[in-house]
Amino acid sequence: MMKDGYIYDTPLGPIGLAEREGALTNVFFAGTVQPGAYTLRQTPLLQRASAQLLAYLSAARRTFDLPLAPEGTPFEKAVWQALMEIPYGQTRTYGQLAATIGRPAASRAVGRANSRNPLSIIVPCHRVIGAHGALVGYAGGLAMKKQLLRLEGVL
């Protein structure tokens, strides 16, 4: 079944949201989606997700309450679940995240899974930093990662 997707204007620029069968599957930044991957259509879920995203970006919301269905391997899903447990305004290193999922030697694999997170911002991969506090990789770019961490009072 094809996904429904829609692109919304946000303070961070255009952000796309996609869903399938009543669960959010993707958050994507301008230029990161292939044409034809989604049917361009707003749905009640996408409108609700957009409203929550805009509330988060205006510091009026700290968590999201949406049905999620990210597509990935069992390992990736375990990493993404661990990301959901990082509280607003806090960060974790890749090593800490690896320990959280019971795989303390897997920080590089955790980094790969983090980079494949299809629900950026909502599944807060921006809260993961390098071992010595360095801001590293983010699908939306490091400037966006800095903005999100500033919003949460981390920087």
PDB file of C-alpha atoms in Angstrom:
ATOM      1  CA  MET A   1       0.000   0.000   0.000  1.00  0.00           C
ATOM      2  CA  MET A   2       1.275   3.456  -0.933  1.00  0.00           C
ATOM      3  CA  LYS A   3       1.975   5.991   1.791  1.00  0.00           C
ATOM      4  CA  ASP A   4       0.191   9.305   2.083  1.00  0.00           C
ATOM      5  CA  GLY A   5       2.503  12.267   2.579  1.00  0.00           C
ATOM      6  CA  TYR A   6       2.329  15.995   2.829  1.00  0.00           C
ATOM      7  CA  ILE A   7       4.894  18.788   3.143  1.00  0.00           C
ATOM      8  CA  TYR A   8       4.343  21.432   5.794  1.00  0.00           C
ATOM      9  CA  ASP A   9       6.011  24.801   6.283  1.00  0.00           C
ATOM     10  CA  THR A  10       7.788  24.971   9.642  1.00  0.00           C
ATOM     11  CA  PRO A  11      10.257  27.341  11.313  1.00  0.00           C
ATOM     12  CA  LEU A  12      12.958  24.865  10.188  1.00  0.00           C
ATOM     13  CA  GLY A  13      11.809  25.010   6.575  1.00  0.00           C
ATOM     14  CA  PRO A  14       9.639  22.520   4.688  1.00  0.00           C
ATOM     15  CA  ILE A  15       9.205  19.213   6.530  1.00  0.00           C
ATOM     16  CA  GLY A  16       7.342  16.273   5.067  1.00  0.00           C
ATOM     17  CA  LEU A  17       5.306  13.772   7.025  1.00  0.00           C
ATOM     18  CA  ALA A  18       4.119  10.419   5.738  1.00  0.00           C
ATOM     19  CA  GLU A  19       1.798   7.755   7.036  1.00  0.00           C
ATOM     20  CA  ARG A  20       0.471   4.363   6.127  1.00  0.00           C
ATOM     21  CA  GLU A  21      -2.666   2.771   7.523  1.00  0.00           C
ATOM     22  CA  GLY A  22      -3.079   5.228  10.388  1.00  0.00           C
ATOM     23  CA  ALA A  23       0.499   5.339  11.689  1.00  0.00           C
ATOM     24  CA  LEU A  24       3.254   7.861  11.011  1.00  0.00           C
ATOM     25  CA  THR A  25       6.110   6.263   9.033  1.00  0.00           C
ATOM     26  CA  ASN A  26       8.375   9.133   7.984  1.00  0.00           C
ATOM     27  CA  VAL A  27       9.513  12.656   8.711  1.00  0.00           C
ATOM     28  CA  PHE A  28      11.603  14.005   5.872  1.00  0.00           C
ATOM     29  CA  PHE A  29      13.361  17.230   5.091  1.00  0.00           C
ATOM     30  CA  ALA A  30      13.079  19.139   1.819  1.00  0.00           C
ATOM     31  CA  GLY A  31      14.839  17.361  -1.018  1.00  0.00           C
ATOM     32  CA  THR A  32      15.221  14.011   0.766  1.00  0.00           C
ATOM     33  CA  VAL A  33      12.279  12.120  -0.706  1.00  0.00           C
ATOM     34  CA  GLN A  34      12.082  10.527  -4.112  1.00  0.00           C
ATOM     35  CA  PRO A  35       9.170  11.566  -6.332  1.00  0.00           C
ATOM     36  CA  GLY A  36       6.438   8.970  -6.398  1.00  0.00           C
ATOM     37  CA  ALA A  37       7.278   7.567  -2.976  1.00  0.00           C
ATOM     38  CA  TYR A  38       4.100   9.073  -1.511  1.00  0.00           C
ATOM     39  CA  THR A  39       0.652  10.092  -2.609  1.00  0.00           C
ATOM     40  CA  LEU A  40       0.595  13.814  -1.887  1.00  0.00           C
ATOM     41  CA  ARG A  41      -2.417  14.111   0.364  1.00  0.00           C
ATOM     42  CA  GLN A  42      -3.229  15.456   3.797  1.00  0.00           C
ATOM     43  CA  THR A  43      -4.862  13.045   6.205  1.00  0.00           C
ATOM     44  CA  PRO A  44      -6.240  13.663   9.701  1.00  0.00           C
ATOM     45  CA  LEU A  45      -3.156  11.938  11.164  1.00  0.00           C
ATOM     46  CA  LEU A  46      -0.751  14.059   9.124  1.00  0.00           C
ATOM     47  CA  GLN A  47      -2.589  17.215  10.187  1.00  0.00           C
ATOM     48  CA  ARG A  48      -2.406  16.112  13.842  1.00  0.00           C
ATOM     49  CA  ALA A  49       1.302  15.285  13.476  1.00  0.00           C
ATOM     50  CA  SER A  50       1.939  18.656  11.848  1.00  0.00           C
ATOM     51  CA  ALA A  51       0.138  20.474  14.668  1.00  0.00           C
ATOM     52  CA  GLN A  52       2.203  18.597  17.279  1.00  0.00           C
ATOM     53  CA  LEU A  53       5.433  19.267  15.375  1.00  0.00           C
ATOM     54  CA  LEU A  54       4.674  22.995  15.142  1.00  0.00           C
ATOM     55  CA  ALA A  55       3.810  23.079  18.873  1.00  0.00           C
ATOM     56  CA  TYR A  56       7.130  21.359  19.650  1.00  0.00           C
ATOM     57  CA  LEU A  57       9.052  23.809  17.461  1.00  0.00           C
ATOM     58  CA  SER A  58       7.412  26.751  19.253  1.00  0.00           C
ATOM     59  CA  ALA A  59       8.366  25.263  22.672  1.00  0.00           C
ATOM     60  CA  ALA A  60       4.697  24.643  23.527  1.00  0.00           C
ATOM     61  CA  ARG A  61       5.082  20.840  23.491  1.00  0.00           C
ATOM     62  CA  ARG A  62       7.836  18.510  24.726  1.00  0.00           C
ATOM     63  CA  THR A  63       6.551  15.093  23.675  1.00  0.00           C
ATOM     64  CA  PHE A  64       4.564  13.637  20.812  1.00  0.00           C
ATOM     65  CA  ASP A  65       1.433  11.529  21.064  1.00  0.00           C
ATOM     66  CA  LEU A  66       1.146   9.831  17.693  1.00  0.00           C
ATOM     67  CA  PRO A  67       0.871   6.255  16.414  1.00  0.00           C
ATOM     68  CA  LEU A  68       4.267   5.397  14.921  1.00  0.00           C
ATOM     69  CA  ALA A  69       5.260   2.647  12.488  1.00  0.00           C
ATOM     70  CA  PRO A  70       8.907   3.152  11.485  1.00  0.00           C
ATOM     71  CA  GLU A  71      10.194   0.572   9.037  1.00  0.00           C
ATOM     72  CA  GLY A  72      13.507  -1.036   9.946  1.00  0.00           C
ATOM     73  CA  THR A  73      15.324  -4.072  11.283  1.00  0.00           C
ATOM     74  CA  PRO A  74      14.691  -5.344  14.822  1.00  0.00           C
ATOM     75  CA  PHE A  75      18.043  -3.808  15.896  1.00  0.00           C
ATOM     76  CA  GLU A  76      17.156  -0.438  14.364  1.00  0.00           C
ATOM     77  CA  LYS A  77      13.754  -0.509  16.049  1.00  0.00           C
ATOM     78  CA  ALA A  78      15.414  -1.233  19.410  1.00  0.00           C
ATOM     79  CA  VAL A  79      17.680   1.793  18.930  1.00  0.00           C
ATOM     80  CA  TRP A  80      14.742   3.980  17.900  1.00  0.00           C
ATOM     81  CA  GLN A  81      12.793   2.860  20.972  1.00  0.00           C
ATOM     82  CA  ALA A  82      15.783   3.807  23.146  1.00  0.00           C
ATOM     83  CA  LEU A  83      15.836   7.231  21.463  1.00  0.00           C
ATOM     84  CA  MET A  84      12.219   7.727  22.554  1.00  0.00           C
ATOM     85  CA  GLU A  85      13.329   7.273  26.155  1.00  0.00           C
ATOM     86  CA  ILE A  86      15.835  10.159  26.098  1.00  0.00           C
ATOM     87  CA  PRO A  87      14.049  12.953  27.974  1.00  0.00           C
ATOM     88  CA  TYR A  88      13.460  16.368  26.450  1.00  0.00           C
ATOM     89  CA  GLY A  89      16.427  18.639  27.141  1.00  0.00           C
ATOM     90  CA  GLN A  90      18.912  15.788  27.642  1.00  0.00           C
ATOM     91  CA  THR A  91      21.439  14.069  25.412  1.00  0.00           C
ATOM     92  CA  ARG A  92      23.103  10.677  25.266  1.00  0.00           C
ATOM     93  CA  THR A  93      26.219   9.463  23.501  1.00  0.00           C
ATOM     94  CA  TYR A  94      26.199   6.602  21.034  1.00  0.00           C
ATOM     95  CA  GLY A  95      27.990   4.501  23.655  1.00  0.00           C
ATOM     96  CA  GLN A  96      25.358   5.263  26.283  1.00  0.00           C
ATOM     97  CA  LEU A  97      22.625   4.380  23.827  1.00  0.00           C
ATOM     98  CA  ALA A  98      24.381   1.099  22.980  1.00  0.00           C
ATOM     99  CA  ALA A  99      24.556   0.243  26.687  1.00  0.00           C
ATOM    100  CA  THR A 100      20.866   1.093  27.077  1.00  0.00           C
ATOM    101  CA  ILE A 101      19.889  -1.560  24.537  1.00  0.00           C
ATOM    102  CA  GLY A 102      22.225  -4.130  26.110  1.00  0.00           C
ATOM    103  CA  ARG A 103      24.877  -3.942  23.377  1.00  0.00           C
ATOM    104  CA  PRO A 104      27.651  -1.813  24.952  1.00  0.00           C
ATOM    105  CA  ALA A 105      30.185  -2.643  22.219  1.00  0.00           C
ATOM    106  CA  ALA A 106      27.816  -1.676  19.400  1.00  0.00           C
ATOM    107  CA  SER A 107      28.146   2.110  19.399  1.00  0.00           C
ATOM    108  CA  ARG A 108      28.971   2.224  15.669  1.00  0.00           C
ATOM    109  CA  ALA A 109      25.975   0.045  14.810  1.00  0.00           C
ATOM    110  CA  VAL A 110      23.865   2.295  17.023  1.00  0.00           C
ATOM    111  CA  GLY A 111      25.193   5.270  15.045  1.00  0.00           C
ATOM    112  CA  ARG A 112      24.136   3.622  11.772  1.00  0.00           C
ATOM    113  CA  ALA A 113      20.666   2.835  13.142  1.00  0.00           C
ATOM    114  CA  ASN A 114      20.395   6.398  14.446  1.00  0.00           C
ATOM    115  CA  SER A 115      21.223   7.751  10.977  1.00  0.00           C
ATOM    116  CA  ARG A 116      18.484   5.565   9.461  1.00  0.00           C
ATOM    117  CA  ASN A 117      15.789   6.867  11.826  1.00  0.00           C
ATOM    118  CA  PRO A 118      12.839   7.592   9.531  1.00  0.00           C
ATOM    119  CA  LEU A 119      11.039   9.730  12.128  1.00  0.00           C
ATOM    120  CA  SER A 120      13.543  12.505  12.862  1.00  0.00           C
ATOM    121  CA  ILE A 121      12.502  14.992  15.553  1.00  0.00           C
ATOM    122  CA  ILE A 122       9.564  12.828  16.681  1.00  0.00           C
ATOM    123  CA  VAL A 123      11.962   9.967  17.447  1.00  0.00           C
ATOM    124  CA  PRO A 124      14.606  12.348  18.820  1.00  0.00           C
ATOM    125  CA  CYS A 125      17.851  11.257  17.176  1.00  0.00           C
ATOM    126  CA  HIS A 126      19.029  14.876  17.487  1.00  0.00           C
ATOM    127  CA  ARG A 127      19.579  14.148  21.201  1.00  0.00           C
ATOM    128  CA  VAL A 128      22.493  11.798  20.415  1.00  0.00           C
ATOM    129  CA  ILE A 129      25.965  13.323  20.464  1.00  0.00           C
ATOM    130  CA  GLY A 130      29.538  12.136  20.031  1.00  0.00           C
ATOM    131  CA  ALA A 131      31.595  10.649  22.855  1.00  0.00           C
ATOM    132  CA  HIS A 132      33.193  13.956  23.855  1.00  0.00           C
ATOM    133  CA  GLY A 133      30.099  16.101  23.442  1.00  0.00           C
ATOM    134  CA  ALA A 134      30.631  16.856  19.762  1.00  0.00           C
ATOM    135  CA  LEU A 135      27.597  17.410  17.567  1.00  0.00           C
ATOM    136  CA  VAL A 136      27.821  14.784  14.865  1.00  0.00           C
ATOM    137  CA  GLY A 137      25.661  13.797  11.898  1.00  0.00           C
ATOM    138  CA  TYR A 138      22.021  14.689  11.445  1.00  0.00           C
ATOM    139  CA  ALA A 139      19.779  14.118   8.421  1.00  0.00           C
ATOM    140  CA  GLY A 140      18.629  17.724   8.502  1.00  0.00           C
ATOM    141  CA  GLY A 141      22.200  18.992   8.876  1.00  0.00           C
ATOM    142  CA  LEU A 142      24.178  20.084  11.923  1.00  0.00           C
ATOM    143  CA  ALA A 143      22.667  23.588  11.890  1.00  0.00           C
ATOM    144  CA  MET A 144      19.211  22.059  12.348  1.00  0.00           C
ATOM    145  CA  LYS A 145      20.512  19.731  15.074  1.00  0.00           C
ATOM    146  CA  LYS A 146      21.898  22.781  16.906  1.00  0.00           C
ATOM    147  CA  GLN A 147      18.543  24.562  16.558  1.00  0.00           C
ATOM    148  CA  LEU A 148      16.680  21.594  18.034  1.00  0.00           C
ATOM    149  CA  LEU A 149      19.111  21.242  20.933  1.00  0.00           C
ATOM    150  CA  ARG A 150      18.928  25.006  21.601  1.00  0.00           C
ATOM    151  CA  LEU A 151      15.140  24.794  21.600  1.00  0.00           C
ATOM    152  CA  GLU A 152      15.374  22.086  24.267  1.00  0.00           C
ATOM    153  CA  GLY A 153      17.868  24.143  26.307  1.00  0.00           C
ATOM    154  CA  VAL A 154      20.809  21.760  25.781  1.00  0.00           C
ATOM    155  CA  LEU A 155      23.073  24.326  24.070  1.00  0.00           C
TER     156      LEU A 155
END
